[in-house]
Amino acid sequence: MNRRIDHIGLAVPSIAEALRFWSALGLAVDHVEEVPQEGVRVAMIRVGESRIELLEPTRPDSAVAKFLAGRGPGIHHLCLASDDVAADDARLRAAGVELVRAAPTPGAGGSRVQFVHPRSAGGVLVELAQASPGEAS
Ligand code: CO
């Protein structure tokens, strides 16, 4: 099993604004995409083998918009790469871990994702992401 940190998700009011800092560090955006089912626009910044994911809400009722309203900008979630997110889903359920969704769902970049509820993960929202077969991440 290949456990590594795929990315760290940061909630930001504006990707353009946030990029002033990250680009000053010499980092560049891989790609930007909208994930309409999540109500977010996502900018991925490669950092070595890992990535930073900037999450800008596109709807006031999205989870990221609510996070920003409640807590302000900051670290939103930690994402671990998964070789098989359906298997992780089943294993965690069997272990009594609380998952956010009934089953893995489509995520950014053609990935399949599931989230572990912060109640089951020491207060941290943990994303598990299985890359799309086409994407060597
Ligand atoms: Co993420």
Coordinates of N, CA and C and ligand atoms in Angstrom, one line a residue:
M1 N 0.9 -1.2 0.0 CA 0.0 0.0 0.0 C 0.9 1.2 0.0
N2 N 0.5 2.2 -0.8 CA 1.3 3.4 -1.0 C 0.6 4.5 -0.3
R3 N 1.0 4.8 0.9 CA 0.4 5.9 1.7 C 1.3 7.1 1.6
R4 N 0.8 8.1 1.0 CA 1.6 9.4 1.0 C 0.6 10.5 1.0
I5 N 1.1 11.7 1.3 CA 0.2 12.9 1.3 C 0.1 13.3 -0.1
D6 N -1.1 13.2 -0.6 CA -1.3 13.7 -2.0 C -1.4 15.2 -2.1
H7 N -2.2 15.8 -1.2 CA -2.2 17.2 -1.1 C -2.8 17.7 0.2
I8 N -2.6 19.0 0.5 CA -3.2 19.6 1.6 C -4.2 20.7 1.0
G9 N -5.4 20.6 1.4 CA -6.4 21.5 0.9 C -6.5 22.8 1.8
L10 N -6.5 23.9 1.2 CA -6.6 25.2 1.9 C -7.8 25.9 1.4
A11 N -8.6 26.4 2.3 CA -9.8 27.2 2.0 C -9.4 28.6 1.8
V12 N -9.7 29.2 0.6 CA -9.3 30.6 0.4 C -10.5 31.3 -0.2
P13 N -10.7 32.6 0.1 CA -11.8 33.4 -0.5 C -11.6 33.6 -2.0
S14 N -10.3 33.7 -2.4 CA -10.0 34.0 -3.8 C -8.6 33.3 -4.1
I15 N -8.7 32.5 -5.2 CA -7.5 31.8 -5.6 C -6.5 32.8 -6.1
A16 N -7.0 33.8 -6.9 CA -6.1 34.8 -7.5 C -5.3 35.6 -6.3
E17 N -6.0 35.9 -5.3 CA -5.4 36.6 -4.1 C -4.4 35.7 -3.5
A18 N -4.8 34.4 -3.2 CA -3.9 33.5 -2.5 C -2.6 33.2 -3.3
L19 N -2.7 33.3 -4.6 CA -1.6 33.0 -5.5 C -0.5 34.0 -5.4
R20 N -0.8 35.2 -4.9 CA 0.2 36.2 -4.8 C 1.3 35.7 -3.8
F21 N 0.9 35.0 -2.8 CA 1.8 34.5 -1.8 C 2.5 33.3 -2.4
W22 N 1.8 32.3 -2.9 CA 2.4 31.0 -3.4 C 3.3 31.3 -4.5
S23 N 3.0 32.2 -5.4 CA 3.8 32.4 -6.6 C 5.1 33.2 -6.2
A24 N 5.0 34.0 -5.1 CA 6.2 34.7 -4.6 C 7.2 33.6 -4.1
L25 N 6.7 32.5 -3.7 CA 7.6 31.4 -3.2 C 8.2 30.6 -4.4
G26 N 7.8 31.0 -5.6 CA 8.3 30.4 -6.8 C 7.5 29.1 -7.2
L27 N 6.3 29.0 -6.6 CA 5.5 27.8 -7.0 C 4.5 28.3 -8.0
A28 N 4.1 27.3 -8.9 CA 3.2 27.6 -10.0 C 2.0 26.7 -10.0
V29 N 0.9 27.2 -10.5 CA -0.3 26.4 -10.6 C -0.2 25.4 -11.7
D30 N -0.5 24.1 -11.4 CA -0.6 23.0 -12.4 C -1.8 23.2 -13.3
H31 N -2.9 23.3 -12.6 CA -4.2 23.5 -13.3 C -5.2 24.0 -12.4
V32 N -6.2 24.6 -13.0 CA -7.4 25.1 -12.3 C -8.6 24.4 -12.8
E33 N -9.5 24.0 -12.0 CA -10.7 23.4 -12.5 C -11.9 23.6 -11.6
E34 N -13.1 23.6 -12.1 CA -14.3 23.7 -11.2 C -14.8 22.3 -10.9
V35 N -15.2 22.1 -9.7 CA -15.8 20.9 -9.3 C -17.2 21.3 -8.9
P36 N -18.2 21.3 -9.9 CA -19.5 21.9 -9.6 C -20.3 21.2 -8.5
Q37 N -20.1 19.8 -8.4 CA -20.8 19.1 -7.4 C -20.4 19.5 -6.0
E38 N -19.1 20.0 -5.9 CA -18.6 20.5 -4.5 C -18.8 22.0 -4.4
G39 N -19.2 22.7 -5.4 CA -19.3 24.1 -5.3 C -18.0 24.8 -5.1
V40 N -16.9 24.3 -5.7 CA -15.6 25.0 -5.6 C -14.9 25.0 -6.9
R41 N -14.0 26.0 -6.9 CA -13.0 26.1 -8.0 C -11.7 25.7 -7.3
V42 N -10.9 24.8 -8.0 CA -9.7 24.2 -7.4 C -8.5 24.6 -8.2
A43 N -7.4 25.1 -7.5 CA -6.1 25.3 -8.1 C -5.1 24.4 -7.5
M44 N -4.4 23.6 -8.3 CA -3.4 22.6 -7.8 C -2.0 23.2 -8.0
I45 N -1.3 23.2 -6.9 CA 0.1 23.8 -7.0 C 1.0 22.6 -6.6
R46 N 1.9 22.3 -7.5 CA 2.8 21.2 -7.2 C 3.9 21.6 -6.3
V47 N 4.2 20.8 -5.2 CA 5.2 21.1 -4.3 C 6.0 19.7 -4.1
G48 N 7.0 19.5 -4.9 CA 7.7 18.3 -4.9 C 6.8 17.1 -5.3
E49 N 6.7 16.1 -4.4 CA 5.8 15.0 -4.7 C 4.4 15.2 -4.2
S50 N 4.2 16.3 -3.5 CA 2.9 16.6 -3.0 C 2.3 17.8 -3.7
R51 N 1.2 18.2 -3.2 CA 0.5 19.4 -3.8 C -0.2 20.2 -2.8
I52 N -0.4 21.5 -3.1 CA -1.3 22.3 -2.3 C -2.5 22.5 -3.2
E53 N -3.7 22.3 -2.6 CA -5.0 22.5 -3.3 C -5.7 23.8 -2.7
L54 N -5.8 24.8 -3.6 CA -6.5 26.0 -3.1 C -8.0 25.8 -3.5
L55 N -8.8 26.0 -2.5 CA -10.3 25.8 -2.7 C -11.0 27.1 -2.5
E56 N -11.6 27.6 -3.6 CA -12.4 28.8 -3.6 C -13.8 28.5 -3.8
P57 N -14.7 28.9 -2.9 CA -16.1 28.5 -3.1 C -16.7 29.2 -4.3
T58 N -17.6 28.5 -5.0 CA -18.4 29.1 -6.1 C -19.9 29.3 -5.8
R59 N -20.3 28.7 -4.6 CA -21.6 28.9 -4.1 C -21.6 29.1 -2.6
P60 N -22.5 30.0 -2.1 CA -22.6 30.3 -0.7 C -22.9 29.1 0.2
D61 N -23.6 28.0 -0.5 CA -24.0 26.9 0.3 C -23.0 25.7 0.3
S62 N -21.8 26.0 -0.4 CA -20.9 24.9 -0.5 C -20.2 24.7 0.9
A63 N -19.6 23.5 1.0 CA -18.9 23.2 2.3 C -17.8 24.1 2.5
V64 N -17.1 24.5 1.5 CA -15.9 25.4 1.7 C -16.4 26.8 2.0
A65 N -17.5 27.3 1.4 CA -18.0 28.6 1.8 C -18.4 28.6 3.3
K66 N -19.0 27.5 3.7 CA -19.4 27.4 5.2 C -18.2 27.4 6.1
F67 N -17.2 26.7 5.6 CA -15.9 26.6 6.4 C -15.3 28.0 6.5
L68 N -15.3 28.7 5.4 CA -14.7 30.1 5.4 C -15.5 31.0 6.3
A69 N -16.8 30.9 6.3 CA -17.7 31.7 7.1 C -17.5 31.5 8.6
G70 N -17.3 30.2 8.9 CA -17.2 29.8 10.3 C -15.8 30.0 10.9
R71 N -14.8 29.7 10.1 CA -13.4 29.7 10.6 C -12.4 30.6 9.9
G72 N -12.8 31.1 8.8 CA -11.9 31.9 8.0 C -11.0 31.0 7.2
P73 N -10.1 31.7 6.4 CA -9.2 30.9 5.5 C -8.2 30.1 6.4
G74 N -7.8 28.9 5.8 CA -6.8 28.1 6.5 C -6.9 26.7 5.9
I75 N -6.2 25.8 6.7 CA -6.2 24.4 6.3 C -7.5 23.8 6.4
H76 N -8.0 23.2 5.3 CA -9.4 22.6 5.3 C -9.3 21.1 5.4
H77 N -8.4 20.5 4.7 CA -8.3 19.0 4.8 C -6.9 18.5 4.4
L78 N -6.7 17.3 4.8 CA -5.4 16.6 4.4 C -5.8 15.5 3.5
C79 N -5.1 15.3 2.4 CA -5.5 14.2 1.5 C -4.4 13.2 1.4
L80 N -4.8 11.9 1.6 CA -3.9 10.8 1.4 C -4.2 10.1 0.1
A81 N -3.2 9.8 -0.6 CA -3.4 9.0 -1.8 C -3.9 7.6 -1.4
S82 N -4.8 7.1 -2.3 CA -5.3 5.7 -2.0 C -5.2 4.9 -3.3
D83 N -4.7 3.7 -3.2 CA -4.6 2.8 -4.4 C -6.0 2.3 -4.7
D84 N -6.9 2.2 -3.8 CA -8.2 1.7 -4.0 C -9.2 2.3 -3.0
V85 N -9.8 3.3 -3.4 CA -10.6 4.1 -2.4 C -11.9 3.3 -1.9
A86 N -12.4 2.4 -2.8 CA -13.5 1.6 -2.4 C -13.1 0.6 -1.3
A87 N -11.9 0.1 -1.4 CA -11.4 -0.8 -0.4 C -11.1 -0.1 0.9
D88 N -10.5 1.1 0.8 CA -10.3 1.9 2.0 C -11.7 2.2 2.7
D89 N -12.7 2.6 1.9 CA -14.0 2.9 2.4 C -14.5 1.7 3.2
A90 N -14.4 0.5 2.6 CA -14.9 -0.7 3.3 C -14.1 -1.0 4.6
R91 N -12.8 -0.9 4.5 CA -11.9 -1.2 5.6 C -12.2 -0.3 6.8
L92 N -12.4 1.0 6.5 CA -12.6 2.0 7.5 C -14.0 1.8 8.1
R93 N -15.0 1.6 7.3 CA -16.3 1.3 7.8 C -16.3 0.2 8.8
A94 N -15.6 -0.9 8.4 CA -15.5 -2.1 9.2 C -14.9 -1.8 10.6
A95 N -14.0 -0.8 10.5 CA -13.2 -0.4 11.8 C -14.0 0.6 12.6
G96 N -15.2 1.0 12.1 CA -16.1 1.9 12.9 C -15.7 3.3 12.7
V97 N -15.0 3.6 11.6 CA -14.6 5.0 11.3 C -15.8 5.7 10.6
E98 N -16.0 6.9 10.9 CA -17.2 7.6 10.3 C -16.8 8.3 9.0
L99 N -17.4 7.9 7.9 CA -17.1 8.5 6.6 C -18.2 9.5 6.3
V100 N -17.8 10.5 5.5 CA -18.7 11.6 5.3 C -19.8 11.2 4.2
R101 N -19.4 10.5 3.2 CA -20.3 10.1 2.2 C -20.7 8.6 2.2
A102 N -21.8 8.3 1.6 CA -22.3 6.9 1.6 C -21.3 6.0 0.8
A103 N -20.6 6.6 -0.2 CA -19.7 5.9 -1.1 C -18.8 6.9 -1.7
P104 N -17.6 6.4 -2.2 CA -16.7 7.3 -2.9 C -17.4 8.1 -4.1
T105 N -17.0 9.3 -4.3 CA -17.6 10.2 -5.3 C -16.5 10.8 -6.2
P106 N -16.9 11.3 -7.4 CA -15.9 11.9 -8.3 C -15.3 13.2 -7.6
G107 N -14.0 13.3 -7.7 CA -13.3 14.5 -7.2 C -12.6 15.2 -8.3
A108 N -11.7 16.1 -7.9 CA -11.0 16.9 -8.9 C -10.1 16.0 -9.8
G109 N -9.9 16.4 -11.0 CA -8.9 15.7 -11.9 C -9.3 14.2 -12.2
G110 N -10.6 13.9 -12.2 CA -11.0 12.6 -12.5 C -10.8 11.6 -11.4
S111 N -10.4 12.0 -10.2 CA -10.2 11.1 -9.1 C -11.5 10.6 -8.5
R112 N -11.4 9.6 -7.6 CA -12.5 9.1 -6.8 C -12.1 9.4 -5.4
V113 N -13.0 10.0 -4.6 CA -12.6 10.4 -3.3 C -13.7 10.0 -2.2
Q114 N -13.2 9.9 -1.0 CA -14.0 9.7 0.2 C -13.4 10.6 1.2
F115 N -14.2 11.0 2.2 CA -13.8 11.8 3.3 C -14.0 11.2 4.6
V116 N -13.1 11.2 5.5 CA -13.2 10.7 6.9 C -13.7 11.9 7.7
H117 N -14.8 11.7 8.5 CA -15.3 12.8 9.3 C -14.2 13.2 10.4
P118 N -14.0 14.5 10.6 CA -13.1 14.9 11.7 C -13.3 14.2 13.0
R119 N -14.5 13.9 13.3 CA -14.8 13.2 14.6 C -14.0 11.9 14.7
S120 N -13.7 11.3 13.6 CA -13.0 10.0 13.6 C -11.5 10.1 13.4
A121 N -11.1 11.4 13.2 CA -9.7 11.6 12.8 C -9.0 12.7 13.5
G122 N -9.3 12.8 14.8 CA -8.6 13.8 15.6 C -8.9 15.2 15.3
G123 N -10.1 15.5 14.7 CA -10.4 16.8 14.4 C -10.0 17.3 13.0
V124 N -9.4 16.4 12.3 CA -8.9 16.7 10.9 C -9.8 16.1 9.9
L125 N -10.3 16.8 8.9 CA -11.0 16.3 7.8 C -9.9 15.6 6.9
V126 N -10.1 14.3 6.7 CA -9.1 13.5 5.9 C -9.8 13.1 4.6
E127 N -9.2 13.4 3.5 CA -9.6 13.0 2.2 C -8.8 11.8 1.7
L128 N -9.4 10.8 1.2 CA -8.7 9.7 0.5 C -9.0 9.8 -1.0
A129 N -8.0 9.8 -1.8 CA -8.2 10.1 -3.2 C -7.4 9.0 -4.0
Q130 N -8.2 8.4 -4.9 CA -7.6 7.5 -5.9 C -7.5 8.2 -7.2
A131 N -6.3 8.3 -7.7 CA -6.1 9.1 -9.0 C -6.9 8.4 -10.1
S132 N -7.3 9.2 -11.1 CA -7.9 8.6 -12.3 C -6.8 7.7 -13.0
P133 N -7.2 6.6 -13.7 CA -6.2 5.8 -14.3 C -5.3 6.5 -15.2
G134 N -5.8 7.6 -15.8 CA -5.0 8.3 -16.8 C -4.0 9.3 -16.2
E135 N -4.1 9.6 -14.9 CA -3.3 10.6 -14.3 C -2.2 10.0 -13.4
A136 N -1.0 10.1 -13.9 CA 0.2 9.7 -13.1 C 0.5 10.9 -12.1
S137 N 0.1 10.7 -10.9 CA 0.2 11.8 -9.9 C 1.5 11.8 -9.1
Ligands
CO1 CO -8.7 17.7 -1.7

